[in-house]
XYZ file of C-alpha atoms in Angstrom:
571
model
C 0.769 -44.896 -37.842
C -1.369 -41.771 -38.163
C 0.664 -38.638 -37.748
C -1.386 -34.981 -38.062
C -0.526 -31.781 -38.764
C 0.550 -29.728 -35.367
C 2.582 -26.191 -34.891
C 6.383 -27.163 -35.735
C 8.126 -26.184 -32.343
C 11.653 -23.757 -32.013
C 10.693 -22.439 -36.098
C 11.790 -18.630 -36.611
C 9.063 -17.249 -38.577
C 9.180 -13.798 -40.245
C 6.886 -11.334 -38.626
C 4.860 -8.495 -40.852
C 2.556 -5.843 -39.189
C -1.026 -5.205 -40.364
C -3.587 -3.140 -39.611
C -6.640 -5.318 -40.566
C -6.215 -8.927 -41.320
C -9.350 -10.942 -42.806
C -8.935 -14.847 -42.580
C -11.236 -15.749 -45.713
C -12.245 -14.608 -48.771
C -15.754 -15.883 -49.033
C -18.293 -13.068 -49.295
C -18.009 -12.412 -45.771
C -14.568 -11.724 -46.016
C -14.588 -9.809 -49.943
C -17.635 -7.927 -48.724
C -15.624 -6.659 -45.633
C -12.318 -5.858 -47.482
C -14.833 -3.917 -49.793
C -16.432 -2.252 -47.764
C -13.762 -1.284 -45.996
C -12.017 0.283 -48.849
C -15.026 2.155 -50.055
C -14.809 4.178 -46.230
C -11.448 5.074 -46.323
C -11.449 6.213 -49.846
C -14.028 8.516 -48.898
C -12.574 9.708 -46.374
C -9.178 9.861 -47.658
C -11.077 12.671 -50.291
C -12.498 14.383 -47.736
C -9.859 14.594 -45.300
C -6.741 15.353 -47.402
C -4.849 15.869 -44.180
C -5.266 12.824 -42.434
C -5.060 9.884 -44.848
C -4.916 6.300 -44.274
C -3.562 3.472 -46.352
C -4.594 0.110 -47.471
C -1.316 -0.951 -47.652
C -1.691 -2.961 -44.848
C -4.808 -4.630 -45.034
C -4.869 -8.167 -46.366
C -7.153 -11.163 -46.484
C -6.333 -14.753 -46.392
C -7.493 -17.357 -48.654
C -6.586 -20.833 -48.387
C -7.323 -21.887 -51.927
C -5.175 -21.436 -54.656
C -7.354 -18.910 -56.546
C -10.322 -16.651 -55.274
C -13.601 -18.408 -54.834
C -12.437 -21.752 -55.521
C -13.529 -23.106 -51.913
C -16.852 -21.531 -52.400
C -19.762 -23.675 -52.188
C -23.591 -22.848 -52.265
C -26.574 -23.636 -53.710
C -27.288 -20.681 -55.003
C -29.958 -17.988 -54.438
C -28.464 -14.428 -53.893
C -31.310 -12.254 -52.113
C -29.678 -9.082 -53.405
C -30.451 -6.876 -50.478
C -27.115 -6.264 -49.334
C -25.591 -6.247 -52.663
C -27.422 -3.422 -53.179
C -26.225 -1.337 -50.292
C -22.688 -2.347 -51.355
C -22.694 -1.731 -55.054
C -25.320 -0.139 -56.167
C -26.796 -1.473 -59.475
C -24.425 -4.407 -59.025
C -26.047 -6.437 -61.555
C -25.449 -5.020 -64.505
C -21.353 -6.517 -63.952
C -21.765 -9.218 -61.697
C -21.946 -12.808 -63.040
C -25.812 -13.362 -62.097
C -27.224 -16.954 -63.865
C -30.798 -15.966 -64.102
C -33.581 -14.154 -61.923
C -35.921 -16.146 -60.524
C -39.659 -16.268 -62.232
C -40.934 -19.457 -61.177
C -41.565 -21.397 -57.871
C -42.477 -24.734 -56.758
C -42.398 -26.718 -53.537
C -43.556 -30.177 -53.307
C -43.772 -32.900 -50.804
C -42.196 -35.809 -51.975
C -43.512 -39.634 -51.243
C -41.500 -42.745 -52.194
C -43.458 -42.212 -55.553
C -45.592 -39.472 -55.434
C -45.688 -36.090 -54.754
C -48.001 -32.820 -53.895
C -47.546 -29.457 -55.124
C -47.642 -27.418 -52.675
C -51.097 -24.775 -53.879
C -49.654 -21.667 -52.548
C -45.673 -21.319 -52.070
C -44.768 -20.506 -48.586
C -43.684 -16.677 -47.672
C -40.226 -18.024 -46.483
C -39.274 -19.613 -50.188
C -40.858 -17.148 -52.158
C -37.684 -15.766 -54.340
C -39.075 -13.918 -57.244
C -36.293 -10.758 -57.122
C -33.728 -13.048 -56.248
C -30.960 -14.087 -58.474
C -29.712 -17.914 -59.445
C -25.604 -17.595 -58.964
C -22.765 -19.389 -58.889
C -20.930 -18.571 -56.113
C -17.822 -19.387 -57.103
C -17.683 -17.023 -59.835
C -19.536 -14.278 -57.535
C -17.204 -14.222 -55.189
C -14.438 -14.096 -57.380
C -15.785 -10.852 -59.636
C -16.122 -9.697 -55.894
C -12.406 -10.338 -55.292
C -11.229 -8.738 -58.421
C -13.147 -5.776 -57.105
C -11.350 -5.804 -53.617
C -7.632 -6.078 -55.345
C -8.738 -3.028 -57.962
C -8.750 -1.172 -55.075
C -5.147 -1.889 -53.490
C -6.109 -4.284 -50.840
C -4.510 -7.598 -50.903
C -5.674 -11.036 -51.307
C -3.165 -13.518 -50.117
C -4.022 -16.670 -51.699
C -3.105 -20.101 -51.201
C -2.205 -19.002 -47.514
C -4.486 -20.377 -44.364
C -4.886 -18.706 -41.408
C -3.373 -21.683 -39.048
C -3.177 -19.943 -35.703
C -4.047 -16.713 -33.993
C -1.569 -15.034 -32.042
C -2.452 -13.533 -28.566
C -1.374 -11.025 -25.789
C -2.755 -11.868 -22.793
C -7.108 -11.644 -23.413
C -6.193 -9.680 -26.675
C -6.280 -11.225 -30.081
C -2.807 -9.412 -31.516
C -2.891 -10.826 -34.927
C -2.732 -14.598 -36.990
C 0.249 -17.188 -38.222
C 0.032 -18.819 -41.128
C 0.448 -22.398 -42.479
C 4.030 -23.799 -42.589
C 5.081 -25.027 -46.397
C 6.703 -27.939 -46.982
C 6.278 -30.171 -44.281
C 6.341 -33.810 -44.601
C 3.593 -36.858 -43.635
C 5.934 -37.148 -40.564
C 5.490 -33.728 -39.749
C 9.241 -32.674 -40.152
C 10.311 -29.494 -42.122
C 11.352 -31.001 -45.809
C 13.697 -29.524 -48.369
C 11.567 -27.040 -49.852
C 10.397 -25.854 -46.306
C 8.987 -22.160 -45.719
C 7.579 -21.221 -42.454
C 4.555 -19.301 -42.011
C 4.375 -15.318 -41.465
C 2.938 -13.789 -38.334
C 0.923 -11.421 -39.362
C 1.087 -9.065 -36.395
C -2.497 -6.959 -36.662
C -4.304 -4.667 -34.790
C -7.980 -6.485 -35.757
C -8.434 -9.715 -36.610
C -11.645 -10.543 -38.798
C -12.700 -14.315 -38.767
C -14.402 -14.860 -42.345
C -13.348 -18.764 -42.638
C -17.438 -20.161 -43.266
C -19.166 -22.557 -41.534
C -17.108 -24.267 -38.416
C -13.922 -22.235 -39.011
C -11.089 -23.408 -37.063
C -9.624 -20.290 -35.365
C -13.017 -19.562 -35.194
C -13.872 -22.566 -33.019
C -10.618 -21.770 -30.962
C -11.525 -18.102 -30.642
C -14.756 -19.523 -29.081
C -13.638 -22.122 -26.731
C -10.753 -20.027 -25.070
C -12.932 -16.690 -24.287
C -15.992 -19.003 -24.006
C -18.069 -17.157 -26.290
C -20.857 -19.174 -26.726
C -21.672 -19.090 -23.189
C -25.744 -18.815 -22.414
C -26.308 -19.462 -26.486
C -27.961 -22.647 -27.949
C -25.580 -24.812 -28.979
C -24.968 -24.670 -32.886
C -26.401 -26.911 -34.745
C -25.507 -27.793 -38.797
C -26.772 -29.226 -42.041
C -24.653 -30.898 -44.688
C -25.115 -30.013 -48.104
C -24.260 -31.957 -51.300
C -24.650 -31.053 -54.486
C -24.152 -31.885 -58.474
C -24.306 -29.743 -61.018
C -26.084 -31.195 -64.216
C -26.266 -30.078 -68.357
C -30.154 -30.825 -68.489
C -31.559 -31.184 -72.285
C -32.919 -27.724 -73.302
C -36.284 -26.491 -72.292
C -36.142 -29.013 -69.078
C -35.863 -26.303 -66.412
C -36.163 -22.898 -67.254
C -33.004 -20.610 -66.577
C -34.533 -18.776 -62.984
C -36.740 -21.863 -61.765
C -36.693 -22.971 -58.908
C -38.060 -26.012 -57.109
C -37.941 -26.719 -53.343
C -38.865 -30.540 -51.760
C -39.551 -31.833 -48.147
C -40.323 -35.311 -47.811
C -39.179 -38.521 -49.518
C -36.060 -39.762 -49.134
C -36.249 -38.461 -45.358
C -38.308 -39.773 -42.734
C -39.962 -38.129 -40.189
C -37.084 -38.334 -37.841
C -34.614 -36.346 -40.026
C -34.731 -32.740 -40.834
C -33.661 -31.142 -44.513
C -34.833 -30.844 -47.904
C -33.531 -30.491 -51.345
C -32.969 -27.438 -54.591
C -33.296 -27.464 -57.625
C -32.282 -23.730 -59.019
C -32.141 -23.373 -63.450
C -29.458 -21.491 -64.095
C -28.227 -20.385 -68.155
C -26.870 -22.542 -70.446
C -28.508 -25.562 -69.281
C -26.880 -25.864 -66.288
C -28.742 -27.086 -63.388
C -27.974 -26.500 -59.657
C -28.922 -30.022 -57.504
C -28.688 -30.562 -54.156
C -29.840 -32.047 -50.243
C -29.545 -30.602 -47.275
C -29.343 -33.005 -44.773
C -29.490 -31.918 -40.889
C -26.931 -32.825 -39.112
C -28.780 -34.298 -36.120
C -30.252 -37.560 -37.272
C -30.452 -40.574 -34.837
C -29.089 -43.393 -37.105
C -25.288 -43.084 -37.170
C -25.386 -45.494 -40.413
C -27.038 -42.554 -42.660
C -25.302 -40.992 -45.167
C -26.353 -37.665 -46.648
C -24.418 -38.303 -50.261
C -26.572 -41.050 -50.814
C -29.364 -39.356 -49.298
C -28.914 -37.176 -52.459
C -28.625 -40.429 -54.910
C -32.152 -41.740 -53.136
C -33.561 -38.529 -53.890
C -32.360 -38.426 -57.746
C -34.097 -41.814 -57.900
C -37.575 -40.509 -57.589
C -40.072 -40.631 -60.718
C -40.388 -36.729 -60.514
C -36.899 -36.148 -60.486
C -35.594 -39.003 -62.654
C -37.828 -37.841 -65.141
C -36.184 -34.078 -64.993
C -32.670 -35.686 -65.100
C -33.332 -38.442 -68.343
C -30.659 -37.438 -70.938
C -28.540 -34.932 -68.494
C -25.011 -35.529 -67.324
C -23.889 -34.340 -63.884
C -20.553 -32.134 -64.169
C -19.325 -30.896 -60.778
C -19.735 -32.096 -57.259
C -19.120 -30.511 -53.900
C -20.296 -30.093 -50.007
C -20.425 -27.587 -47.304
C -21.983 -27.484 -43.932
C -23.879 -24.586 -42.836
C -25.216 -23.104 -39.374
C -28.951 -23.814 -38.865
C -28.931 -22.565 -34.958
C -30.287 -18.894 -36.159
C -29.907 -16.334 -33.250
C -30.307 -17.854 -30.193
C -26.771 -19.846 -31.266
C -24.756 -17.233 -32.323
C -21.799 -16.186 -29.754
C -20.464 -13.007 -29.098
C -18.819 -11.523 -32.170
C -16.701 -8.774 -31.246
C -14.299 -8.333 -28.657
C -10.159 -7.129 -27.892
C -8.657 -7.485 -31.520
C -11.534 -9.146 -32.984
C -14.416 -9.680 -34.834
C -16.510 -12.952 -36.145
C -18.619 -12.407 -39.429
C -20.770 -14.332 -41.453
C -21.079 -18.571 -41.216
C -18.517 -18.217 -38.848
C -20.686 -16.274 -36.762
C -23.911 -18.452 -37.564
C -25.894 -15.474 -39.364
C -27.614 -18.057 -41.960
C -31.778 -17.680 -42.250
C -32.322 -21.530 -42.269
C -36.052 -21.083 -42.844
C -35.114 -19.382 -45.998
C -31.917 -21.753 -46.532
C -30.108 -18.329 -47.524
C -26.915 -16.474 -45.596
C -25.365 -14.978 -48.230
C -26.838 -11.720 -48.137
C -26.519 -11.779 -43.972
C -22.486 -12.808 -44.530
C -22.214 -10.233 -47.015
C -24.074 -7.195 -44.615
C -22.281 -8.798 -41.265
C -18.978 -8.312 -43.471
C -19.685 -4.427 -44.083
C -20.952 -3.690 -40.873
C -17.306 -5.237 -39.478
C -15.680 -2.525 -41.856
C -17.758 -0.357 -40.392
C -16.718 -1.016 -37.217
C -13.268 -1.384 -38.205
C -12.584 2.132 -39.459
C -13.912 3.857 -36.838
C -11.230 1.977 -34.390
C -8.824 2.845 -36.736
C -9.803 6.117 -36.616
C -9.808 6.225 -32.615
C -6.512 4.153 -32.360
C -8.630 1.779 -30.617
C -8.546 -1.495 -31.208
C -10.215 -2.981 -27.429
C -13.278 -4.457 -26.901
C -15.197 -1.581 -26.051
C -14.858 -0.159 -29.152
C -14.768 -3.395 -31.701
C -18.215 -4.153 -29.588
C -19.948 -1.865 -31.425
C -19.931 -4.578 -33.918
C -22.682 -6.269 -31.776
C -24.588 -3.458 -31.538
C -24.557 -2.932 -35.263
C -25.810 -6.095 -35.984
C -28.247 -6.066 -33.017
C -29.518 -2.798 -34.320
C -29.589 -3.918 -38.372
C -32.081 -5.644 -40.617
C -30.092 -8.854 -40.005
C -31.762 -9.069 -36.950
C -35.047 -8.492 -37.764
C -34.189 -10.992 -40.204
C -33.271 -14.055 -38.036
C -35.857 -12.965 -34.884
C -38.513 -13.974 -37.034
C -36.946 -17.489 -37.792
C -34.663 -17.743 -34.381
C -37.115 -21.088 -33.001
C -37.535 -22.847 -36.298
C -34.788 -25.598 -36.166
C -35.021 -25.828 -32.669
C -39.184 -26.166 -33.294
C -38.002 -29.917 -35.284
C -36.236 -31.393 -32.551
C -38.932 -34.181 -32.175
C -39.619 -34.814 -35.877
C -40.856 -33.450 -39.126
C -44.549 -33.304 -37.996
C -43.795 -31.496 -35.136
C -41.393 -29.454 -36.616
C -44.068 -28.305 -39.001
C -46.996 -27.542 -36.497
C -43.939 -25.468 -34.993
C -42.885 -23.597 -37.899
C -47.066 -22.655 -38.860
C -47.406 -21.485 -35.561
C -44.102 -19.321 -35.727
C -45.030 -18.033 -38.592
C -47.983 -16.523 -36.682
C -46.419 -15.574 -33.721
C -43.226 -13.546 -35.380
C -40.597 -16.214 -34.667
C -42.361 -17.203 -30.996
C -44.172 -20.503 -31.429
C -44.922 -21.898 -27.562
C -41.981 -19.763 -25.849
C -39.696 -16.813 -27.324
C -36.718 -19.116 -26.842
C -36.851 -23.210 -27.797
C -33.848 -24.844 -26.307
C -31.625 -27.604 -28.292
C -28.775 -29.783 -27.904
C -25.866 -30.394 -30.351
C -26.484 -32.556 -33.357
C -24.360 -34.784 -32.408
C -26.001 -35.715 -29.306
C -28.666 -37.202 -31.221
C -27.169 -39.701 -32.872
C -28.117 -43.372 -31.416
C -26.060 -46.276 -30.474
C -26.448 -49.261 -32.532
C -27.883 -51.312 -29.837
C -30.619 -49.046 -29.606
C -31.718 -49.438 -33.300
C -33.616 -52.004 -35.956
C -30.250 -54.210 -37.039
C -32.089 -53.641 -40.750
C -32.431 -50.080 -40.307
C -36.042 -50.277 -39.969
C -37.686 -47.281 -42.173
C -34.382 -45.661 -42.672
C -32.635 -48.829 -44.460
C -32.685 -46.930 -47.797
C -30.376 -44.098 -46.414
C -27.946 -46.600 -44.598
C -24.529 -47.054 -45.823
C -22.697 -46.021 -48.817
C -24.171 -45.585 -52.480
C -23.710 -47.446 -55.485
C -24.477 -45.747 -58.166
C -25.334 -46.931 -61.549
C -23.001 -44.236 -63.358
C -25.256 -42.286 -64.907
C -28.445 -40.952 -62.731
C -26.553 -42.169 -59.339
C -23.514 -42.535 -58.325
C -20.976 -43.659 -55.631
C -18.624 -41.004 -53.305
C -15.169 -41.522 -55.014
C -17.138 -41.028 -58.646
C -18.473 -37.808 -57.188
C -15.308 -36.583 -55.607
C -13.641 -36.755 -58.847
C -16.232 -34.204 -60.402
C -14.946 -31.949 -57.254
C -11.467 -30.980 -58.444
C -10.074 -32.046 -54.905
C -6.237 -31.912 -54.996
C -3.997 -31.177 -52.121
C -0.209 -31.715 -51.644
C 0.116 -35.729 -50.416
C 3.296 -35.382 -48.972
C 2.086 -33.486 -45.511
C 0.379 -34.540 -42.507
C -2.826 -35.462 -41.635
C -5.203 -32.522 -41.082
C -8.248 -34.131 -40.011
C -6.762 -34.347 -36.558
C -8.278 -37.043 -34.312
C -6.966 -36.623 -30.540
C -7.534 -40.403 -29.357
C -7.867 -43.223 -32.091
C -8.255 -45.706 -29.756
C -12.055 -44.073 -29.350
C -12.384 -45.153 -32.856
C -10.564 -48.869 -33.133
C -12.707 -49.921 -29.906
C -15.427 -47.926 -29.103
C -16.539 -46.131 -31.551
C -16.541 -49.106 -34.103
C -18.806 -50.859 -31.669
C -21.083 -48.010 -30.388
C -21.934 -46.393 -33.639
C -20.567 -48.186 -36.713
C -18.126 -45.741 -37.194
C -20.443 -43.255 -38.750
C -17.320 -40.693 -39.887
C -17.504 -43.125 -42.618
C -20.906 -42.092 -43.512
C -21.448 -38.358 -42.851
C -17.942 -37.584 -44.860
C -19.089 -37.055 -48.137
C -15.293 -37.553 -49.750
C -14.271 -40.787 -48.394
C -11.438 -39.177 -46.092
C -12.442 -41.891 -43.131
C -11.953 -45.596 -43.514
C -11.743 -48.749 -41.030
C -9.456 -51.287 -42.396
C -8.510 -54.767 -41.201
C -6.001 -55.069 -38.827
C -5.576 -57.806 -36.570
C -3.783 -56.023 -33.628
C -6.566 -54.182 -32.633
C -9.633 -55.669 -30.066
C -12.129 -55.382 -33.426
C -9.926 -56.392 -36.187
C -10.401 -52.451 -37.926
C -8.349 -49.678 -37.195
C -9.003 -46.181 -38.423
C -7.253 -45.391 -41.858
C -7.186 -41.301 -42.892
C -7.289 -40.107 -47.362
C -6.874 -36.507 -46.302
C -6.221 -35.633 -49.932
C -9.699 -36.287 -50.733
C -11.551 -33.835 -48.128
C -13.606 -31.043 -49.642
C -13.363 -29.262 -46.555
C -16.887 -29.246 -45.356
C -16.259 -29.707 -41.610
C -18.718 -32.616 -41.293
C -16.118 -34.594 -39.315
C -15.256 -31.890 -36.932
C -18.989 -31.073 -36.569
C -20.747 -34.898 -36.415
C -17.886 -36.961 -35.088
C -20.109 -38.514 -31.769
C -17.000 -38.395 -29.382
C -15.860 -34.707 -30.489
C -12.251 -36.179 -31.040
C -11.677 -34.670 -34.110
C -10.400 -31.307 -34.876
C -10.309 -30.461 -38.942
C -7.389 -28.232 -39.312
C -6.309 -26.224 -42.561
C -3.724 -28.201 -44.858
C -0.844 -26.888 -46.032
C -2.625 -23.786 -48.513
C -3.548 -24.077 -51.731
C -4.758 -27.776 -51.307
C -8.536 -28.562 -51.813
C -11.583 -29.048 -53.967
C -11.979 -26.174 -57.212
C -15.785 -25.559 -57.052
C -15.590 -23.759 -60.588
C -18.788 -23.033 -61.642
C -20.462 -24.056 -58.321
């Protein structure tokens, strides 16, 4: 019997005021805490009579170290950067600038360089990263200043007071698979603050419950996601230059799926691999890891890859909705910042720099209501106006029709995006309308039994060890570890959707579109279609796909106990 990770009821928990709380340290969240130190220090030496402290300003991380749930491919435009450190690269830990582009269209065995590289994936003046290790030079910057970073603790809960957001609990230690309180039990803090900042990436759980109770996303698009998987490879030197960068559409994809795939050189020899897969395909039986081995299979890239050996392994979902999908972000008590928020250029395929200025323009924001004693939504509003009146809005006008513009195909999509490009952002109408992702997705009765022109992205991988390989021999490369004594957090709210309709309507496709192997069906004779749903929660890399892609909406991914999940060093 399945038993998931809920609130423990009647538990005394110690309470701790705050002034600002940030629930993740991504570089929404380090960016924020950053920024926000870098205002009050100035002040603070300009007003000598009316000082404020950091003292209690903190930021939640629910990995065990900075940075080590941070996933991306990575190209840092360094526009923000820039406004937030000044001549931050001579410290950061930057892999290369980019000098060279290439975008090709990819066939099951040929391919066509694109003559001129589109405006959207030109990236000379950006920088190859890891950003893993960016984000964690970013954190040592916040904690040289004398805010804390709370790692190892997830934001589990956020507390309220009637329509105001009063601060955030976090996870209870030491709870068993049973969900009782074991030996070694320590219950989580409320951290009683005057703003909350939600920083917690793509499909963030208090995030999503901020959203549904105030419904926030009222008159938006609905959000829509991609999955991305990559590898990191040693490549034999000379192979790809340290700042090169090559961009695909095409082969293994159809035309009825959206996404494309990176390769970025960074030093060392270390290459940067990866697909992103939309999150909206029809076929419930396709599976974006091995949409990544398919891809590794072609000549072009095959030939790149002879002699490498792939080192790391990892996946995130991002927000491709652009603005038309974001929700409100600001409001009594709160504030919603970067992937959270859905400020990611998918055109581009970049949102670091737009998380990173959505963070400071929150600190922004926040100070001022500090200084005002004013923590309502009136004044944390001005948030929205910040943002509506910043360069990240001209940013994602431009592109806010462009994933909406593929909703009927590649093809389409593209006579879309040319015409966009034309008509700053407009296309046909100023706003395209879409549908969840999800809603896509196609019973099985209403496809090929073979899989028709998809059959080579159907089902699980293989892999032959070497160029290609299967989920569980990727996951390893992940680091994944979490505590297996605790409940389930991939919290599914009816399994009998799964062990009779689901396995009958779509295959049970949570099998597919996790890229960890957290979702099985195994035999069981007591149940109508002789599978019942089976959970390996310590395997999840915490990329939301489940939460995001499940067809039913029935499951919820909640944080596990802190401290579990992958270690994307290097990544």
């Amino acid at each position: 019997m399945l038993i998931f990770r809920k609130p423990l009821p009647n538990i005394e928990r110690p309470k701790m005021p705050a002034d600002v709380v940030i629930v993740g340290g991504g570089p929404a969240g380090m960016a924020c805490a950053l920024r926000l130190s870098q205002i009050i220090d100035q002040h603070n030496l300009e007003s000598p009579d009316a000082q404020f402290s950091k003292e209690n300003i903190y930021v939640l991380e629910k990995a065990r170290e900075i940075g080590q749930h941070c996933l991306s491919g990575a190209l840092l435009d360094p526009r923000s950067m820039r406004e937030l450190l000044p001549g931050f690269e001579k410290e950061a830990p930057i892999e290369a600038e980019v000098t060279k582009e290439a975008v090709y269209f990819l066939t099951e065995r040929g391919k066509l360089k694109f003559p001129i590289t589109p405006p959207p994936l030109r990236d000379h003046g950006n920088y190859v990263i890891s950003l893993n290790r960016f984000v964690k030079w970013l954190g040592s910057k916040v904690e040289e200043t004398g805010i804390t970073v709370f790692t190892g603790f997830a934001g589990s809960e956020l507390l309220f007071d009637g329509e105001r957001v009063t601060g955030v609990r976090t996870d209870d230690k030491g709870v068993d698979k049973q969900n009782q309180p074991k030996s070694n039990f320590e219950p989580g803090y409320d951290l009683q603050a005057k703003i909350v900042i939600l920083a917690e990436g793509t499909r963030g759980s208090l995030t999503k419950q901020l959203i549904a109770k105030f419904d926030l996303a009222k008159n938006c698009n609905p959000q829509t996601y991609g999955q991305g998987i990559k590898e990191l490879w040693e490549v034999p030197a000379d192979r790809i230059a340290a700042g090169e960068v090559i961009y695909s559409m095409g082969w293994p994809l159809t035309s009825s799926e959206y996404g494309g795939a990176w390769i970025y050189g960074g030093k060392n020899n270390v290459v940067s691999l990866g697909f992103v897969t939309g999150l909206d395909y029809p076929d419930p039986r396709l599976d974006p890891q091995r949409v990544l081995q398919q891809f590794k299979r072609h000549p072009f890239i095959s030939r790149l890859l002879d002699g490498a050996k792939m080192i790391r392994y990892g996946a995130k979902s991002l927000p491709y909705g652009g603005w038309w999908s974001i929700p409100r972000v600001a409001g009594d008590g709160w504030m919603i910042v970067g992937d959270s928020a859905g400020f990611l250029n998918s055109q581009r395929l970049k949102g670091i720099h737009l998380a990173i200025k959505s963070g400071m323009l929150a600190a922004e924001t926040a100070f001022e209501a500090m200084k005002s004693n004013d923590f309502s939504a009136m004044a944390l509003g001005n948030f929205q106006k910040r943002v509506e009146s910043s360069w990240i809005k001209d940013e994602l006008w431009n592109v806010r029709n462009f994933h909406q513009g593929f909703e009927h195909g590649f093809w389409t999509g593209m006579f879309h995006a040319g015409l966009q490009q034309f008509t700053g952002g407009r296309g046909l109408r100023n706003r395209y309308p879409s549908r969840s992702g999800y809603q896509r997705m196609r019973k099985l009765a209403e496809l090929p039994a073979d899989g028709g022109a998809e059959a080579h992205l159907l089902g699980s991988a293989k892999g032959d060890g070497k160029l290609t390989f299967d989920k569980l021999t990727d996951l390893y490369h992940s680091g994944t570890r979490h505590e297996e004594d605790q409940p389930a957090h991939l919290v599914i709210h009816d399994t009998d959707v799964c062990n009779v309709r689901c396995i009958k309507e779509f295959g049970s496709p949570c099998q597919n579109f996790c890229p960890a192997n957290v979702y099985e069906m195994v035999d069981d004779t007591s149940q109508p279609n002789g599978k019942s749903i089976s959970l390996n929660p310590s395997n999840c890399v915490h990329c939301k796909a489940c939460d995001i892609q499940d067809p039913y909406q029935i499951i919820t991914w909640v944080p596990p106990e802190g401290g579990g999940g992958p270690n994307y060093e290097g990544m």
